[in-house]
GROMACS .gro file of C-alpha atoms in nm:
model
  201
    1UNK     CA    1  -0.827  -0.696  -1.899
    2UNK     CA    2  -0.478  -0.570  -1.818
    3UNK     CA    3  -0.447  -0.427  -2.168
    4UNK     CA    4  -0.765  -0.228  -2.107
    5UNK     CA    5  -0.641  -0.109  -1.767
    6UNK     CA    6  -0.316   0.008  -1.924
    7UNK     CA    7  -0.519   0.189  -2.189
    8UNK     CA    8  -0.725   0.362  -1.919
    9UNK     CA    9  -0.402   0.462  -1.741
   10UNK     CA   10  -0.258   0.610  -2.062
   11UNK     CA   11  -0.576   0.806  -2.133
   12UNK     CA   12  -0.582   0.932  -1.774
   13UNK     CA   13  -0.217   1.036  -1.793
   14UNK     CA   14  -0.279   1.236  -2.112
   15UNK     CA   15  -0.496   1.493  -1.930
   16UNK     CA   16  -0.390   1.744  -1.665
   17UNK     CA   17  -0.672   1.636  -1.436
   18UNK     CA   18  -0.573   1.273  -1.482
   19UNK     CA   19  -0.210   1.347  -1.395
   20UNK     CA   20  -0.328   1.530  -1.085
   21UNK     CA   21  -0.539   1.232  -0.978
   22UNK     CA   22  -0.248   0.992  -1.034
   23UNK     CA   23  -0.010   1.215  -0.836
   24UNK     CA   24  -0.264   1.250  -0.556
   25UNK     CA   25  -0.317   0.873  -0.546
   26UNK     CA   26   0.057   0.805  -0.538
   27UNK     CA   27   0.109   1.064  -0.263
   28UNK     CA   28  -0.168   0.914  -0.051
   29UNK     CA   29  -0.022   0.564  -0.093
   30UNK     CA   30   0.328   0.682   0.007
   31UNK     CA   31   0.197   0.866   0.313
   32UNK     CA   32  -0.019   0.572   0.415
   33UNK     CA   33   0.276   0.332   0.390
   34UNK     CA   34   0.489   0.573   0.598
   35UNK     CA   35   0.213   0.586   0.861
   36UNK     CA   36   0.199   0.205   0.878
   37UNK     CA   37   0.578   0.196   0.901
   38UNK     CA   38   0.568   0.444   1.189
   39UNK     CA   39   0.314   0.229   1.372
   40UNK     CA   40   0.540  -0.077   1.338
   41UNK     CA   41   0.847   0.111   1.467
   42UNK     CA   42   0.656   0.261   1.759
   43UNK     CA   43   0.514  -0.081   1.848
   44UNK     CA   44   0.868  -0.223   1.862
   45UNK     CA   45   1.054   0.061   2.034
   46UNK     CA   46   0.782   0.267   2.211
   47UNK     CA   47   0.953   0.586   2.087
   48UNK     CA   48   0.890   0.825   1.799
   49UNK     CA   49   0.949   0.667   1.454
   50UNK     CA   50   1.131   0.985   1.343
   51UNK     CA   51   1.431   0.869   1.548
   52UNK     CA   52   1.483   0.593   1.290
   53UNK     CA   53   1.450   0.757   0.945
   54UNK     CA   54   1.630   0.484   0.751
   55UNK     CA   55   1.421   0.202   0.895
   56UNK     CA   56   1.108   0.412   0.845
   57UNK     CA   57   1.172   0.428   0.470
   58UNK     CA   58   1.270   0.062   0.429
   59UNK     CA   59   0.972  -0.063   0.629
   60UNK     CA   60   0.741   0.170   0.436
   61UNK     CA   61   0.848  -0.004   0.114
   62UNK     CA   62   0.765  -0.338   0.275
   63UNK     CA   63   0.414  -0.207   0.353
   64UNK     CA   64   0.321  -0.186  -0.017
   65UNK     CA   65   0.186  -0.545  -0.028
   66UNK     CA   66  -0.051  -0.448   0.255
   67UNK     CA   67  -0.179  -0.145   0.063
   68UNK     CA   68  -0.246  -0.344  -0.257
   69UNK     CA   69  -0.538  -0.546  -0.110
   70UNK     CA   70  -0.692  -0.223   0.020
   71UNK     CA   71  -0.671  -0.083  -0.333
   72UNK     CA   72  -0.833  -0.399  -0.466
   73UNK     CA   73  -1.125  -0.384  -0.224
   74UNK     CA   74  -1.169  -0.012  -0.299
   75UNK     CA   75  -1.180  -0.087  -0.672
   76UNK     CA   76  -1.422  -0.374  -0.601
   77UNK     CA   77  -1.651  -0.136  -0.409
   78UNK     CA   78  -1.636   0.126  -0.686
   79UNK     CA   79  -1.735  -0.135  -0.946
   80UNK     CA   80  -2.028  -0.254  -0.737
   81UNK     CA   81  -2.151   0.099  -0.662
   82UNK     CA   82  -2.125   0.195  -1.028
   83UNK     CA   83  -2.295  -0.126  -1.146
   84UNK     CA   84  -2.616   0.056  -1.250
   85UNK     CA   85  -2.413   0.290  -1.470
   86UNK     CA   86  -2.231  -0.002  -1.629
   87UNK     CA   87  -2.564  -0.182  -1.675
   88UNK     CA   88  -2.709   0.121  -1.848
   89UNK     CA   89  -2.401   0.143  -2.069
   90UNK     CA   90  -2.428  -0.222  -2.175
   91UNK     CA   91  -2.805  -0.247  -2.224
   92UNK     CA   92  -2.896   0.060  -2.426
   93UNK     CA   93  -2.779   0.118  -2.779
   94UNK     CA   94  -2.585   0.406  -2.927
   95UNK     CA   95  -2.894   0.575  -3.076
   96UNK     CA   96  -3.054   0.613  -2.734
   97UNK     CA   97  -2.728   0.736  -2.581
   98UNK     CA   98  -2.696   0.990  -2.862
   99UNK     CA   99  -3.046   1.115  -2.786
  100UNK     CA  100  -2.989   1.132  -2.408
  101UNK     CA  101  -2.632   1.263  -2.403
  102UNK     CA  102  -2.565   1.582  -2.604
  103UNK     CA  103  -2.248   1.555  -2.809
  104UNK     CA  104  -2.222   1.177  -2.775
  105UNK     CA  105  -2.046   1.018  -3.073
  106UNK     CA  106  -2.075   0.643  -3.120
  107UNK     CA  107  -1.742   0.469  -3.167
  108UNK     CA  108  -1.669   0.187  -3.404
  109UNK     CA  109  -1.705  -0.124  -3.191
  110UNK     CA  110  -1.543  -0.459  -3.241
  111UNK     CA  111  -1.737  -0.784  -3.257
  112UNK     CA  112  -1.892  -0.879  -2.921
  113UNK     CA  113  -1.770  -0.552  -2.772
  114UNK     CA  114  -2.025  -0.543  -2.489
  115UNK     CA  115  -1.976  -0.910  -2.408
  116UNK     CA  116  -1.601  -0.859  -2.394
  117UNK     CA  117  -1.640  -0.564  -2.156
  118UNK     CA  118  -1.873  -0.761  -1.929
  119UNK     CA  119  -1.622  -1.047  -1.914
  120UNK     CA  120  -1.340  -0.801  -1.839
  121UNK     CA  121  -1.533  -0.641  -1.553
  122UNK     CA  122  -1.631  -0.978  -1.407
  123UNK     CA  123  -1.267  -1.089  -1.433
  124UNK     CA  124  -1.156  -0.771  -1.255
  125UNK     CA  125  -1.410  -0.831  -0.976
  126UNK     CA  126  -1.287  -1.190  -0.939
  127UNK     CA  127  -0.925  -1.077  -0.934
  128UNK     CA  128  -0.993  -0.810  -0.670
  129UNK     CA  129  -1.180  -1.060  -0.453
  130UNK     CA  130  -0.901  -1.316  -0.484
  131UNK     CA  131  -0.629  -1.065  -0.385
  132UNK     CA  132  -0.833  -0.940  -0.089
  133UNK     CA  133  -0.915  -1.288   0.046
  134UNK     CA  134  -0.557  -1.405  -0.008
  135UNK     CA  135  -0.437  -1.102   0.190
  136UNK     CA  136  -0.678  -1.190   0.471
  137UNK     CA  137  -0.540  -1.544   0.484
  138UNK     CA  138  -0.172  -1.446   0.474
  139UNK     CA  139  -0.186  -1.097   0.625
  140UNK     CA  140  -0.107  -1.197   0.983
  141UNK     CA  141   0.192  -1.406   0.876
  142UNK     CA  142   0.327  -1.120   0.667
  143UNK     CA  143   0.282  -0.869   0.950
  144UNK     CA  144   0.469  -1.102   1.188
  145UNK     CA  145   0.747  -1.136   0.930
  146UNK     CA  146   0.770  -0.757   0.886
  147UNK     CA  147   0.775  -0.708   1.263
  148UNK     CA  148   1.059  -0.957   1.305
  149UNK     CA  149   1.268  -0.812   1.023
  150UNK     CA  150   1.199  -0.457   1.142
  151UNK     CA  151   1.346  -0.537   1.482
  152UNK     CA  152   1.658  -0.672   1.315
  153UNK     CA  153   1.679  -0.368   1.087
  154UNK     CA  154   1.646  -0.117   1.369
  155UNK     CA  155   1.901  -0.305   1.579
  156UNK     CA  156   2.152  -0.334   1.292
  157UNK     CA  157   2.114  -0.001   1.111
  158UNK     CA  158   1.998   0.249   1.371
  159UNK     CA  159   2.173   0.146   1.694
  160UNK     CA  160   2.535   0.197   1.806
  161UNK     CA  161   2.774  -0.028   2.001
  162UNK     CA  162   2.979   0.246   2.167
  163UNK     CA  163   2.831   0.504   2.402
  164UNK     CA  164   2.940   0.740   2.682
  165UNK     CA  165   2.687   0.581   2.919
  166UNK     CA  166   2.848   0.419   3.224
  167UNK     CA  167   2.532   0.229   3.320
  168UNK     CA  168   2.490   0.049   2.986
  169UNK     CA  169   2.709  -0.244   2.887
  170UNK     CA  170   2.683  -0.518   2.625
  171UNK     CA  171   2.398  -0.349   2.444
  172UNK     CA  172   2.338  -0.114   2.154
  173UNK     CA  173   2.191   0.231   2.206
  174UNK     CA  174   2.025   0.509   2.013
  175UNK     CA  175   2.026   0.866   2.146
  176UNK     CA  176   1.680   1.015   2.195
  177UNK     CA  177   1.767   1.349   2.355
  178UNK     CA  178   1.731   1.495   2.706
  179UNK     CA  179   1.964   1.228   2.840
  180UNK     CA  180   1.740   0.943   2.727
  181UNK     CA  181   1.865   0.654   2.517
  182UNK     CA  182   1.695   0.355   2.362
  183UNK     CA  183   1.877   0.040   2.469
  184UNK     CA  184   1.856  -0.274   2.257
  185UNK     CA  185   1.982  -0.619   2.343
  186UNK     CA  186   1.982  -0.938   2.141
  187UNK     CA  187   1.939  -1.289   2.273
  188UNK     CA  188   1.959  -1.547   1.993
  189UNK     CA  189   1.694  -1.419   1.749
  190UNK     CA  190   1.501  -1.219   2.009
  191UNK     CA  191   1.537  -0.844   2.051
  192UNK     CA  192   1.437  -0.628   2.345
  193UNK     CA  193   1.412  -0.248   2.347
  194UNK     CA  194   1.374  -0.017   2.643
  195UNK     CA  195   1.426   0.352   2.720
  196UNK     CA  196   1.680   0.440   2.989
  197UNK     CA  197   1.861   0.742   3.132
  198UNK     CA  198   2.223   0.773   3.028
  199UNK     CA  199   2.469   0.820   3.310
  200UNK     CA  200   2.779   0.976   3.160
  201UNK     CA  201   3.120   0.824   3.231
   0.00000   0.00000   0.00000
C-alpha cells in the first residue's frame, strides 16, 4: 500500500500540475498549523500571537500530529465518495474501457491486479479510520500537553527578567507597546499571564 502511495506521489511530482497541487497542499498545512498555534498562544496569554514569533513557530511544528488525523479523514471521505468510480474501474474489463474512453490503452497487469488494488484500498480505509479514532481518544491529552509546554516555552523564551517597570517585581515581562506589558509569574509548575500598565522607574 505504501509502495503504491509513494508511486502515486512520484507520478504527481513529475507533472507541473502535480507539483502545484503538492505545493498548495503543503502551504495550506503550514498555514493551518500556524493558525492553531496562534489560537493556543492567544488562549494562554490573551494577546496577539505575533508578539511571540519564536513560540508561534515551535508550537506550529507541534500541531502537525493534529493535522494528520484531519488528512486521514479527508482521504477517507474522498475514497468513499469516489467508491462508484473505483467500483467501475474494478468491475469492467479493458475492452469496455477502451470502447468508452477514447485513447485508453490497457496496461500489462500483474496476477490478481484488481484483487490487490481492492485489498490496498480497504487497507488504506482501515488505516485512516484507525488514525482518526486514535486521535479522538488521545487528542485531548495531547492538547493539554501542548498547552502546558507552550506556557513553559513562552515563559522561558519570550519573556524577560529585567524591566524598567517600577510596579512589577519578581515576574517576567514582555513588551506589547503603548505602555502595556504582559506579566508572567511561575508558581511550581503553574504559570499565570496578565496584561498590565508599565509604570516607569
